[in-house]
Coordinates of C-alpha atoms in Angstrom, one line a residue:
M1 CA 8.4 28.4 23.4
K2 CA 5.4 26.2 22.7
N3 CA 5.8 22.5 22.4
P4 CA 6.1 21.8 18.7
L5 CA 5.2 18.2 18.9
S6 CA 1.9 16.3 18.7
K7 CA 1.1 14.5 22.0
E8 CA -0.3 11.5 20.1
I9 CA 2.9 11.1 18.0
V10 CA 5.2 11.4 21.1
Q11 CA 3.2 8.6 22.8
I12 CA 3.7 6.2 20.0
P13 CA 6.9 4.1 20.5
P14 CA 9.4 3.6 17.7
S15 CA 9.4 0.3 16.0
G16 CA 10.9 -2.4 18.2
I17 CA 12.4 -4.2 15.2
R18 CA 15.0 -1.5 14.4
K19 CA 17.0 -1.5 17.6
F20 CA 18.9 -4.7 17.0
F21 CA 19.5 -3.9 13.3
D22 CA 21.3 -0.7 14.3
I23 CA 23.6 -2.6 16.6
V24 CA 24.3 -5.3 14.0
S25 CA 25.3 -2.7 11.5
E26 CA 28.1 -1.6 13.8
M27 CA 29.2 -5.2 14.8
E28 CA 31.8 -7.0 12.9
D29 CA 30.9 -10.6 11.8
A30 CA 27.4 -10.3 13.1
I31 CA 24.6 -12.2 11.4
S32 CA 21.1 -10.8 11.3
L33 CA 18.1 -13.2 11.2
G34 CA 15.8 -10.3 11.9
V35 CA 15.1 -8.5 8.6
G36 CA 11.8 -9.3 7.0
E37 CA 13.1 -8.8 3.5
P38 CA 13.8 -11.3 0.7
D39 CA 17.5 -12.0 0.1
F40 CA 16.7 -12.5 -3.6
D41 CA 17.4 -9.8 -6.1
T42 CA 14.3 -8.6 -8.0
P43 CA 14.1 -10.9 -11.0
W44 CA 16.0 -9.5 -13.9
H45 CA 13.1 -9.2 -16.3
I46 CA 11.3 -7.0 -13.8
R47 CA 14.3 -4.8 -13.3
D48 CA 14.8 -4.6 -17.0
E49 CA 11.2 -3.3 -17.5
G50 CA 11.8 -0.6 -14.8
I51 CA 15.0 0.4 -16.5
Y52 CA 13.3 0.5 -19.9
S53 CA 10.6 2.7 -18.6
L54 CA 13.3 5.2 -17.6
E55 CA 15.0 5.0 -20.9
K56 CA 11.7 5.7 -22.6
G57 CA 11.2 8.8 -20.5
R58 CA 8.3 7.5 -18.5
T59 CA 9.1 9.7 -15.6
F60 CA 5.8 11.7 -15.3
Y61 CA 3.0 11.3 -12.8
T62 CA 0.5 8.5 -13.5
S63 CA -3.1 8.8 -12.6
N64 CA -3.6 9.0 -8.8
A65 CA -5.1 5.5 -8.6
G66 CA -2.3 4.0 -10.7
L67 CA -1.5 3.0 -14.2
K68 CA -4.4 1.5 -16.1
E69 CA -2.3 -1.4 -17.3
L70 CA -1.1 -2.2 -13.8
K71 CA -4.6 -2.1 -12.3
I72 CA -5.8 -4.5 -15.0
E73 CA -2.9 -6.9 -14.3
I74 CA -3.7 -6.7 -10.6
I75 CA -7.3 -7.8 -11.1
N76 CA -6.2 -10.5 -13.5
Y77 CA -3.7 -11.8 -11.0
L78 CA -6.1 -11.8 -8.1
K79 CA -8.7 -13.7 -10.2
R80 CA -6.1 -16.2 -11.4
R81 CA -4.5 -16.9 -8.0
F82 CA -7.2 -16.3 -5.4
D83 CA -10.6 -16.2 -7.1
L84 CA -11.1 -12.5 -6.4
E85 CA -13.0 -10.3 -8.8
Y86 CA -12.6 -6.5 -8.9
D87 CA -13.4 -3.6 -11.2
Y88 CA -10.1 -2.1 -12.1
Q89 CA -11.6 1.4 -12.5
Q90 CA -13.4 1.6 -9.2
E91 CA -12.1 -1.0 -6.8
V92 CA -8.3 -0.9 -7.1
L93 CA -5.8 1.7 -5.7
V94 CA -2.0 1.4 -6.3
T95 CA -0.1 2.6 -3.2
V96 CA 3.4 3.2 -2.0
G97 CA 3.8 -0.2 -0.4
G98 CA 1.2 -2.1 1.5
S99 CA 2.0 0.1 4.5
E100 CA 0.5 3.2 2.9
A101 CA -2.6 1.1 2.0
I102 CA -3.1 0.1 5.7
D103 CA -2.7 3.7 6.8
I104 CA -5.1 5.3 4.4
A105 CA -7.7 2.5 4.8
M106 CA -7.9 3.2 8.5
R107 CA -7.9 7.0 8.0
A108 CA -10.8 6.6 5.5
M109 CA -12.9 4.4 7.7
L110 CA -12.4 5.4 11.3
D111 CA -14.0 8.1 13.5
P112 CA -13.0 8.9 17.0
G113 CA -14.1 6.2 19.4
D114 CA -14.3 3.5 16.7
E115 CA -12.7 0.3 17.9
V116 CA -10.3 -1.8 15.8
L117 CA -9.7 -5.4 16.7
I118 CA -6.0 -6.2 16.2
P119 CA -4.8 -9.9 16.7
Q120 CA -1.3 -9.9 18.1
P121 CA 1.5 -10.9 17.7
C122 CA 1.4 -9.0 14.4
Y123 CA 3.1 -6.5 12.1
V124 CA 4.1 -3.4 14.0
S125 CA 2.2 -0.8 12.1
Y126 CA -1.5 -1.7 12.7
E127 CA -1.8 -0.2 16.2
P128 CA 0.0 3.1 15.5
C129 CA -2.0 3.5 12.2
C130 CA -5.2 3.0 14.2
R131 CA -4.1 5.7 16.7
L132 CA -3.1 8.1 14.0
A133 CA -6.6 7.7 12.5
N134 CA -8.2 8.5 15.8
G135 CA -9.4 4.9 16.3
T136 CA -9.1 2.8 19.5
P137 CA -7.0 -0.3 19.1
V138 CA -8.4 -3.4 20.9
I139 CA -5.8 -6.2 21.2
I140 CA -6.8 -9.9 20.8
E141 CA -4.0 -12.0 22.1
L142 CA -3.5 -15.1 19.9
Q143 CA -2.5 -18.3 21.5
E144 CA 0.3 -20.7 20.7
Q145 CA -2.0 -23.7 21.4
N146 CA -4.2 -22.5 18.5
D147 CA -1.1 -22.1 16.2
F148 CA -1.6 -18.4 16.6
R149 CA -4.8 -18.4 14.5
L150 CA -7.8 -16.2 15.3
T151 CA -10.7 -18.2 16.6
K152 CA -14.4 -17.2 16.4
E153 CA -14.6 -17.4 20.2
E154 CA -11.7 -14.9 20.6
L155 CA -13.2 -12.6 18.0
E156 CA -16.7 -12.7 19.5
A157 CA -15.4 -12.0 23.0
A158 CA -13.6 -8.8 21.9
I159 CA -16.5 -7.2 20.1
T160 CA -18.3 -4.2 21.7
P161 CA -21.0 -1.8 20.3
N162 CA -18.0 0.4 19.3
T163 CA -16.3 -2.2 17.2
K164 CA -16.0 -1.2 13.5
L165 CA -13.0 -2.9 12.0
V166 CA -11.1 -6.2 12.2
V167 CA -7.5 -6.5 11.1
L168 CA -6.6 -9.9 9.6
P169 CA -2.8 -10.2 9.4
F170 CA -2.5 -13.6 7.7
P171 CA -0.2 -15.2 6.7
N172 CA 1.3 -13.7 9.8
N173 CA 4.3 -11.7 10.6
P174 CA 6.0 -12.6 13.0
T175 CA 4.5 -16.1 13.8
G176 CA 4.1 -17.5 10.3
A177 CA 0.6 -18.6 11.2
V178 CA -2.0 -19.1 8.4
M179 CA -5.8 -19.1 8.4
E180 CA -7.3 -21.9 6.3
R181 CA -10.7 -21.7 4.6
A182 CA -12.6 -23.3 7.5
D183 CA -10.9 -20.9 10.0
L184 CA -12.0 -17.9 7.8
E185 CA -15.5 -19.2 7.3
A186 CA -16.0 -19.4 11.1
I187 CA -14.9 -15.8 11.8
A188 CA -16.7 -14.5 8.7
E189 CA -20.0 -15.5 10.2
V190 CA -19.2 -13.5 13.4
I191 CA -18.1 -10.5 11.3
K192 CA -21.3 -10.5 9.2
A193 CA -23.5 -11.0 12.3
H194 CA -22.0 -7.9 13.9
D195 CA -21.8 -5.8 10.7
L196 CA -18.1 -5.3 10.9
F197 CA -15.5 -4.4 8.2
V198 CA -12.1 -6.1 7.6
I199 CA -8.6 -5.0 6.6
S200 CA -7.1 -8.2 5.3
D201 CA -3.3 -7.8 5.0
E202 CA -2.3 -10.5 2.5
I203 CA 1.2 -9.3 1.6
Y204 CA 2.5 -12.9 2.3
A205 CA -0.3 -14.6 0.3
E206 CA 2.1 -16.2 -2.1
L207 CA 4.3 -17.6 0.7
T208 CA 2.2 -20.4 2.1
Y209 CA 3.5 -24.0 2.4
L210 CA 0.5 -26.2 3.2
E211 CA 0.3 -29.2 1.0
H212 CA -2.5 -29.4 -1.6
T213 CA -3.9 -26.0 -0.8
Q214 CA -3.0 -22.3 -1.2
H215 CA -3.9 -19.0 0.4
V216 CA -7.6 -18.2 0.8
S217 CA -8.7 -14.6 1.0
I218 CA -11.6 -13.8 3.3
A219 CA -12.9 -11.5 0.6
S220 CA -13.6 -14.6 -1.6
L221 CA -16.1 -15.9 0.9
A222 CA -19.9 -15.2 0.5
G223 CA -20.9 -11.8 1.8
M224 CA -17.4 -10.7 2.6
K225 CA -16.1 -8.8 -0.5
E226 CA -18.4 -5.8 0.2
R227 CA -16.9 -5.4 3.7
T228 CA -13.2 -6.2 3.1
I229 CA -10.2 -4.2 2.1
V230 CA -7.6 -6.5 0.7
I231 CA -4.0 -5.3 1.1
N232 CA -1.3 -6.8 -1.1
G233 CA 1.9 -5.8 -2.9
F234 CA 5.1 -6.8 -4.5
S235 CA 7.7 -6.6 -1.7
K236 CA 7.6 -10.2 -0.4
S237 CA 6.2 -12.1 -3.3
H238 CA 8.4 -10.6 -6.1
A239 CA 11.4 -9.4 -4.0
M240 CA 10.6 -5.8 -4.7
T241 CA 10.9 -4.2 -1.3
G242 CA 12.8 -1.1 -2.4
W243 CA 10.4 -0.4 -5.3
R244 CA 7.8 0.6 -2.7
L245 CA 4.7 -0.7 -4.4
G246 CA 1.5 -2.1 -3.0
Y247 CA -2.2 -2.0 -3.6
A248 CA -5.6 -2.1 -2.0
C249 CA -8.8 -3.6 -3.4
G250 CA -12.2 -3.2 -2.0
P251 CA -15.7 -1.6 -2.2
Q252 CA -15.9 1.6 -4.3
V253 CA -17.4 3.6 -1.5
I254 CA -14.3 3.0 0.7
L255 CA -11.7 3.2 -2.1
E256 CA -13.0 6.6 -3.2
Q257 CA -12.2 8.1 0.2
M258 CA -8.8 6.3 0.4
L259 CA -8.0 7.8 -3.0
K260 CA -8.7 11.3 -1.7
I261 CA -6.1 10.8 1.1
H262 CA -3.7 9.3 -1.4
Q263 CA -4.1 12.3 -3.7
Y264 CA -3.3 14.9 -1.1
A265 CA -0.5 13.0 0.7
I266 CA 1.2 11.0 -2.1
M267 CA -0.1 12.0 -5.6
C268 CA 0.8 8.6 -7.1
A269 CA 3.1 5.6 -6.6
P270 CA 6.5 5.7 -8.3
T271 CA 6.0 5.5 -12.1
N272 CA 8.9 3.2 -13.0
S273 CA 7.9 0.8 -10.2
Q274 CA 4.5 0.6 -11.6
Y275 CA 5.8 -0.3 -15.1
A276 CA 8.1 -2.9 -13.5
A277 CA 5.1 -4.4 -11.6
V278 CA 3.1 -4.8 -14.8
D279 CA 5.9 -7.2 -16.0
A280 CA 6.0 -8.9 -12.6
L281 CA 2.4 -9.8 -12.8
R282 CA 2.5 -10.8 -16.4
N283 CA 5.7 -12.8 -16.4
G284 CA 6.6 -13.5 -12.8
D285 CA 4.7 -16.5 -11.7
D286 CA 7.7 -18.9 -12.2
D287 CA 9.9 -16.5 -10.1
V288 CA 7.4 -16.5 -7.3
A289 CA 7.1 -20.3 -7.3
S290 CA 10.9 -20.7 -7.3
M291 CA 11.4 -18.4 -4.4
R292 CA 8.6 -20.0 -2.5
E293 CA 10.2 -23.4 -3.0
Q294 CA 13.5 -22.2 -1.7
Y295 CA 11.9 -20.5 1.3
N296 CA 10.1 -23.8 2.1
G297 CA 13.4 -25.6 2.1
R298 CA 14.9 -23.1 4.5
R299 CA 11.8 -23.3 6.7
R300 CA 12.1 -27.1 7.0
F301 CA 15.8 -26.8 7.8
L302 CA 15.2 -24.2 10.5
L303 CA 12.5 -26.2 12.2
H304 CA 14.8 -29.3 12.1
M305 CA 17.7 -27.4 13.7
L306 CA 15.4 -25.8 16.4
A307 CA 14.1 -29.3 17.2
E308 CA 17.6 -30.7 17.4
M309 CA 18.7 -28.0 19.9
G310 CA 15.5 -28.6 21.9
L311 CA 13.9 -25.2 21.3
Q312 CA 10.1 -25.4 21.2
C313 CA 8.5 -24.0 18.1
F314 CA 5.1 -24.7 16.5
E315 CA 5.3 -25.3 12.7
P316 CA 4.4 -22.2 10.8
F317 CA 3.0 -22.5 7.2
G318 CA 3.3 -19.0 6.0
A319 CA 5.5 -15.9 5.4
F320 CA 9.3 -16.5 6.1
Y321 CA 9.5 -16.5 9.9
V322 CA 9.6 -18.9 12.8
F323 CA 8.5 -17.9 16.3
P324 CA 10.2 -20.2 18.8
C325 CA 9.3 -20.1 22.5
I326 CA 12.2 -19.2 24.9
K327 CA 10.1 -19.1 28.2
E328 CA 12.0 -22.1 29.6
F329 CA 15.1 -19.9 30.1
G330 CA 13.3 -17.5 32.5
M331 CA 14.3 -14.3 30.8
T332 CA 12.5 -11.7 28.8
S333 CA 12.6 -11.8 25.0
E334 CA 14.6 -8.7 24.9
A335 CA 17.2 -10.1 27.3
F336 CA 17.5 -13.3 25.3
A337 CA 18.0 -11.3 22.1
E338 CA 20.6 -9.0 23.7
R339 CA 22.6 -11.9 25.0
L340 CA 22.4 -13.8 21.8
L341 CA 23.7 -10.8 19.9
T342 CA 26.4 -10.0 22.4
E343 CA 27.7 -13.5 23.0
E344 CA 27.2 -15.1 19.5
K345 CA 26.7 -12.2 17.2
V346 CA 23.3 -13.3 15.9
A347 CA 20.4 -10.9 15.8
V348 CA 16.8 -12.0 16.2
V349 CA 13.8 -9.8 17.1
P350 CA 12.2 -10.0 20.6
G351 CA 8.6 -11.1 20.4
T352 CA 7.5 -8.0 22.3
A353 CA 8.3 -5.9 19.2
F354 CA 5.0 -7.4 17.8
G355 CA 2.9 -6.8 20.9
Q356 CA 3.2 -7.6 24.6
C357 CA 1.7 -11.1 24.1
G358 CA 4.9 -11.9 22.1
E359 CA 6.8 -12.0 25.4
G360 CA 8.5 -15.3 25.7
F361 CA 9.1 -15.7 22.0
V362 CA 11.6 -14.4 19.4
R363 CA 11.2 -14.0 15.7
I364 CA 13.7 -15.6 13.4
S365 CA 13.6 -14.8 9.7
Y366 CA 14.6 -17.3 7.0
A367 CA 14.8 -14.7 4.2
Y368 CA 18.5 -15.6 4.1
S369 CA 20.6 -18.0 2.1
L370 CA 20.9 -21.6 3.5
E371 CA 24.6 -21.0 3.9
S372 CA 24.0 -18.0 6.2
L373 CA 21.3 -19.9 8.1
K374 CA 23.6 -22.8 8.7
V375 CA 26.3 -20.6 10.3
A376 CA 23.8 -18.6 12.3
L377 CA 22.0 -21.7 13.6
E378 CA 25.3 -23.2 14.7
R379 CA 25.8 -20.1 16.8
V380 CA 22.3 -20.2 18.1
G381 CA 22.7 -23.9 19.0
R382 CA 25.8 -23.1 21.0
F383 CA 24.0 -20.3 22.8
I384 CA 21.0 -22.6 23.7
A385 CA 23.4 -25.3 25.0
K386 CA 25.0 -22.7 27.2
L387 CA 21.7 -21.5 28.6
K388 CA 20.6 -25.1 29.3
A389 CA 24.0 -25.7 31.1
E390 CA 23.5 -22.6 33.2
Q391 CA 20.1 -23.9 34.3
K392 CA 21.6 -27.1 35.4
G393 CA 24.4 -25.3 37.2
T394 CA 27.1 -27.0 35.1
L395 CA 28.8 -23.8 34.0

């Protein structure tokens, strides 16, 4: 019998995030701090619009690129929040989550041998999507001393004649790192000088906590809109993970090819999700601000608790993760996570799930209630105290 499997698919490892979730689901009294999903319910007015769309019988396909009303609200939102301007007819594509947008952007842009620069630690799908699109991933290892930001020197050093695309995963999952305007301006000059293109994953754009500033999209900088695909969606900002809705904005010449892949593979994003998202963009700004404020309070609490227990962690200003360093304990990230889960019933994600340069770190999500975080951090503190005592030989 012939091998029924693709060699390329077999060689791609499964997501390193899921292993611990599967264990937690079977473990009584375990607390997971690993899920990158808001603990808030989708705001009621958004759910109500989704329900109303079903009651009105809006259960048919939309146009492949998405509802006209939604695409108009997307461009209005991007202009209002991030000073980005797009043509809703030619430069916006509604997708099944931001993940689909990443996938089809790479498939539309890459030929065999094209290199894609991927800063790590980062979200788990960029490297597999690159391989599935016949591209060659080139990893840039971000450094803690730079607050896990991508520097122009790191970018320049990774570029070769085969480089075509740069992934910008900011605000970052898993580190919580952000790129401010000055950071983006520096790397934009390198990108333009080498005639590269960018996939800017801005799914956490609304979750930034720097004072007196907000998220800046690299597409808003001079000369960058025509070479950037902006990926965004509703999962993180509007607590709509299960609605599976995202979008891509970018140059018409690229979006046209992405639309072809979307047509053949997907047809269109879920209709009732699209109607709900129209209401989210029209009436959801206060919801987003309220959730952001609560996340920020949890962020500050988590950093305070980590400092109290003596666990080194740089201050992240985006998303809803912290990325503490556990190198002092002389064990791998996976071993640390396994012991924490076994001994204290708290699940975190090993840093290596986000790239090998994540070794020596773990990801902790604060997309949980403050009450749950307090219980979990008490357990983590007890575990850290035990590890420190072991090092001193007092246990």
